[in-house]
PDB file of C-alpha atoms in Angstrom:
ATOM      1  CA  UNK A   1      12.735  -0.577 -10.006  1.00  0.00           C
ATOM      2  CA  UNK A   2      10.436  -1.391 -12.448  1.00  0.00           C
ATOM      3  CA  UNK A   3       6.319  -0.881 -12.786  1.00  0.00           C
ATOM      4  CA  UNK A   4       4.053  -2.838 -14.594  1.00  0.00           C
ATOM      5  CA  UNK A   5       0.450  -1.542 -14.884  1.00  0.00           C
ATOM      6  CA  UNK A   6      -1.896  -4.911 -15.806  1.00  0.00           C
ATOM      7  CA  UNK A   7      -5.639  -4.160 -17.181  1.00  0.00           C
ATOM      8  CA  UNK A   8      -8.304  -5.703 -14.756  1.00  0.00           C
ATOM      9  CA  UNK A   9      -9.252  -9.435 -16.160  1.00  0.00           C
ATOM     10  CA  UNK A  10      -5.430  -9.747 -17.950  1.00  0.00           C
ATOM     11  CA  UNK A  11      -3.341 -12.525 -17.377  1.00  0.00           C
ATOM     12  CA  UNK A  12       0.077 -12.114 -16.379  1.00  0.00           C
ATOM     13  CA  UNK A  13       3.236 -14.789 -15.572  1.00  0.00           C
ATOM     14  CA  UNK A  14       6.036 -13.112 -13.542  1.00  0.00           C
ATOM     15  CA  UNK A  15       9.625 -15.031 -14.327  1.00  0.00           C
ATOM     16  CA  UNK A  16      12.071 -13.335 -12.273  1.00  0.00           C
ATOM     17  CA  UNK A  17      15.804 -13.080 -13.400  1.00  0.00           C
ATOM     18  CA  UNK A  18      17.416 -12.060  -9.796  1.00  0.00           C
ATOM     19  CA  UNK A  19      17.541 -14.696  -7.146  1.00  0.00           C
ATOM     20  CA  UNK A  20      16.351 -11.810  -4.737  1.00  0.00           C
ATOM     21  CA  UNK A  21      13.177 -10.111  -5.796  1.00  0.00           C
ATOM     22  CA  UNK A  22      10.323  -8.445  -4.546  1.00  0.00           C
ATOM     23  CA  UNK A  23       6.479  -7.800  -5.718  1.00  0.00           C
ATOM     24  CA  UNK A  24       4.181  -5.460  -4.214  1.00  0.00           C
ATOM     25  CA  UNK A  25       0.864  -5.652  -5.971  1.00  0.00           C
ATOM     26  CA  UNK A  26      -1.393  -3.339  -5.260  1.00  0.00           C
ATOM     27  CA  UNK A  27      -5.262  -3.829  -7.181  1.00  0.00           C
ATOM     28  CA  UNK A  28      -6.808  -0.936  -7.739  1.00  0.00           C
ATOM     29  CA  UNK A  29     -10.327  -2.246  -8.074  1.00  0.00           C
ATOM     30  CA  UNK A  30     -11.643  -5.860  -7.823  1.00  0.00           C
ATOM     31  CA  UNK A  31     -15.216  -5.014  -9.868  1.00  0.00           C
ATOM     32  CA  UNK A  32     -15.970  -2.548 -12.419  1.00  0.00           C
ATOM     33  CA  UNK A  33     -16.744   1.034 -11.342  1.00  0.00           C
ATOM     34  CA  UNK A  34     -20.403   1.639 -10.803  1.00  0.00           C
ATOM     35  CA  UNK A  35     -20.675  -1.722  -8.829  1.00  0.00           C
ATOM     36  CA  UNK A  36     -21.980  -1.891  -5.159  1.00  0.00           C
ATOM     37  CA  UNK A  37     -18.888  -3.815  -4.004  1.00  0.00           C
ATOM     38  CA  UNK A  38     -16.124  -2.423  -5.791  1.00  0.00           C
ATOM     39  CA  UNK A  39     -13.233  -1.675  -3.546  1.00  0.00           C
ATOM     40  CA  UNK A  40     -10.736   1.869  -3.294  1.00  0.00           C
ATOM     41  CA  UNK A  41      -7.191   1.736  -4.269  1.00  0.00           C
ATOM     42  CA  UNK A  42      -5.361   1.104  -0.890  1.00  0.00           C
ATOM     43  CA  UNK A  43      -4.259   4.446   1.235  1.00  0.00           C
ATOM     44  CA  UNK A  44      -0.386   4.971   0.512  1.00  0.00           C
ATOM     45  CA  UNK A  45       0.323   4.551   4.083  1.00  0.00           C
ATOM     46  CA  UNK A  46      -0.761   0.491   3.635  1.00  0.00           C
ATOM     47  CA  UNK A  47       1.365   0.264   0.427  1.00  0.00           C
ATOM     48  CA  UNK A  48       4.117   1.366   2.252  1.00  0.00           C
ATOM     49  CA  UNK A  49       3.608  -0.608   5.621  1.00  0.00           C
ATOM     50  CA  UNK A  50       3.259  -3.870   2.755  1.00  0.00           C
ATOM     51  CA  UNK A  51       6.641  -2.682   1.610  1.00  0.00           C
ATOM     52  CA  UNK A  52       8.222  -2.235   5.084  1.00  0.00           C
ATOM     53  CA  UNK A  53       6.761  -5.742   5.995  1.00  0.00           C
ATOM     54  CA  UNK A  54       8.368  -7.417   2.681  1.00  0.00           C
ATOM     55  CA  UNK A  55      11.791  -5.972   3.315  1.00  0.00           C
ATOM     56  CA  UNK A  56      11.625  -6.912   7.339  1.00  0.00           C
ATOM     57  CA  UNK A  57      10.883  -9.952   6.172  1.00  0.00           C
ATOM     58  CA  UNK A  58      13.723 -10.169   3.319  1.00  0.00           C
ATOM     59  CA  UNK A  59      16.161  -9.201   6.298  1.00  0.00           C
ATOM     60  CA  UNK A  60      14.800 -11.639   9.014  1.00  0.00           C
ATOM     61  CA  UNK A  61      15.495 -14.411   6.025  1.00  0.00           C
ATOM     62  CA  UNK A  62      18.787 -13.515   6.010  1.00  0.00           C
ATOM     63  CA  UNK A  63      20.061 -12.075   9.199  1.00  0.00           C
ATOM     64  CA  UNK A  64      17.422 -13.198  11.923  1.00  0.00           C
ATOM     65  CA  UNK A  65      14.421 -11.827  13.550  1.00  0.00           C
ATOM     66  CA  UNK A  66      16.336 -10.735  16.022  1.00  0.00           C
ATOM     67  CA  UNK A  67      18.909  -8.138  13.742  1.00  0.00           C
ATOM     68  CA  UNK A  68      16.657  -6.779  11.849  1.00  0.00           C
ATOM     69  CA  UNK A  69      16.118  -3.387  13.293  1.00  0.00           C
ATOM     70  CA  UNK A  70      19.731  -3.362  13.482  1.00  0.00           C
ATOM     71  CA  UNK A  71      20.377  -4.272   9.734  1.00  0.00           C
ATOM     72  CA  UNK A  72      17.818  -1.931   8.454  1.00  0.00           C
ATOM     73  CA  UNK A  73      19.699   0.733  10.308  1.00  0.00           C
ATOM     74  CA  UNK A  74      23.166  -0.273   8.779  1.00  0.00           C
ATOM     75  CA  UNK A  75      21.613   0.059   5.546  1.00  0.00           C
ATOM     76  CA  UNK A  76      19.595   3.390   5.534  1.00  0.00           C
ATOM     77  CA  UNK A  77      22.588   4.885   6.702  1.00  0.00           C
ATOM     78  CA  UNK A  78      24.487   3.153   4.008  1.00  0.00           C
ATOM     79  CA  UNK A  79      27.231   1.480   5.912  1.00  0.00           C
ATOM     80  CA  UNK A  80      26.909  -2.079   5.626  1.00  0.00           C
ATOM     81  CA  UNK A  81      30.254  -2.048   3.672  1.00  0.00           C
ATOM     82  CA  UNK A  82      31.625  -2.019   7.454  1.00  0.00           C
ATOM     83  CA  UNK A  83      29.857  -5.350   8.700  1.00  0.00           C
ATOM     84  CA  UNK A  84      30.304  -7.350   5.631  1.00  0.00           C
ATOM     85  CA  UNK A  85      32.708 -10.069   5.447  1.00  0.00           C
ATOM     86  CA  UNK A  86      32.705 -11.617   1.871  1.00  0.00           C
ATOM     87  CA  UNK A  87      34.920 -14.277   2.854  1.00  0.00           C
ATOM     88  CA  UNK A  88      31.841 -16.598   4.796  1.00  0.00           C
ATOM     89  CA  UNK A  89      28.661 -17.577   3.062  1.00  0.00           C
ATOM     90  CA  UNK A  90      27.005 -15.787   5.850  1.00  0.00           C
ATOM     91  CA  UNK A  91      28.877 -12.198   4.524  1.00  0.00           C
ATOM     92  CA  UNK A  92      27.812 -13.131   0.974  1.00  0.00           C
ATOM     93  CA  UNK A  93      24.536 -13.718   1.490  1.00  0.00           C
ATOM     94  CA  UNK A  94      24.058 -10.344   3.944  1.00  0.00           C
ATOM     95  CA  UNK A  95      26.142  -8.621   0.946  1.00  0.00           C
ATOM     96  CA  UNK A  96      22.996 -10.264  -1.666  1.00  0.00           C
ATOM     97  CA  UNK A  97      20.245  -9.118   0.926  1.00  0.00           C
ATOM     98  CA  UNK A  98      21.969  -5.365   0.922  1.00  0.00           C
ATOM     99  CA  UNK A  99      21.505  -5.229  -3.028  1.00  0.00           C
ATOM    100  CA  UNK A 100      18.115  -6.020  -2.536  1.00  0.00           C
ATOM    101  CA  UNK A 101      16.567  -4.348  -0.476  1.00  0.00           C
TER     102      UNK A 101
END
């Protein structure tokens, strides 16, 4: 994937290519240093629970609530190959939500 580090105060306009994205921003200070109220970067273990909880979510979309422990299985292991069937919309879109997450 791709980072982009944006300068506190900068403007920035995402226009995504890929029907199936995903954005994890993570600010690494809301005031300047030195100020009473500025915040720490977030522990690693909360940017990756906000990245588990985007791609549960991504799956849920697509499969339902209810297969997504199931799913995310298939595709750690790297066998969703086996449960696809390209020939319904509902294969094609499980086959877009594998190459996204």
């Amino acid at each position: 994937g791709d980072v982009l580090f944006v300068p506190a105060y900068w403007f920035v306009h995402v226009h995504e290519l890929e029907d199936e994205t995903i954005c994890v921003r993570v600010p690494l200070s809301n005031l300047k240093r030195g100020s009473q109220h500025a915040r720490r970067p977030p522990a690693r273990d909360a940017t990756l629970l906000r990245v588990s909880r985007a791609l549960e979510d991504r799956v849920a979309q697509t499969v339902g609530v209810s297969d997504v422990k199931r799913w995310l299985r298939i595709i750690s292991k790297g066998s969703e190959a086996k449960f696809l069937d390209l020939s319904t919309v509902k294969g094609y879109k499980c086959a877009r939500m594998t190459q996204a997450v």
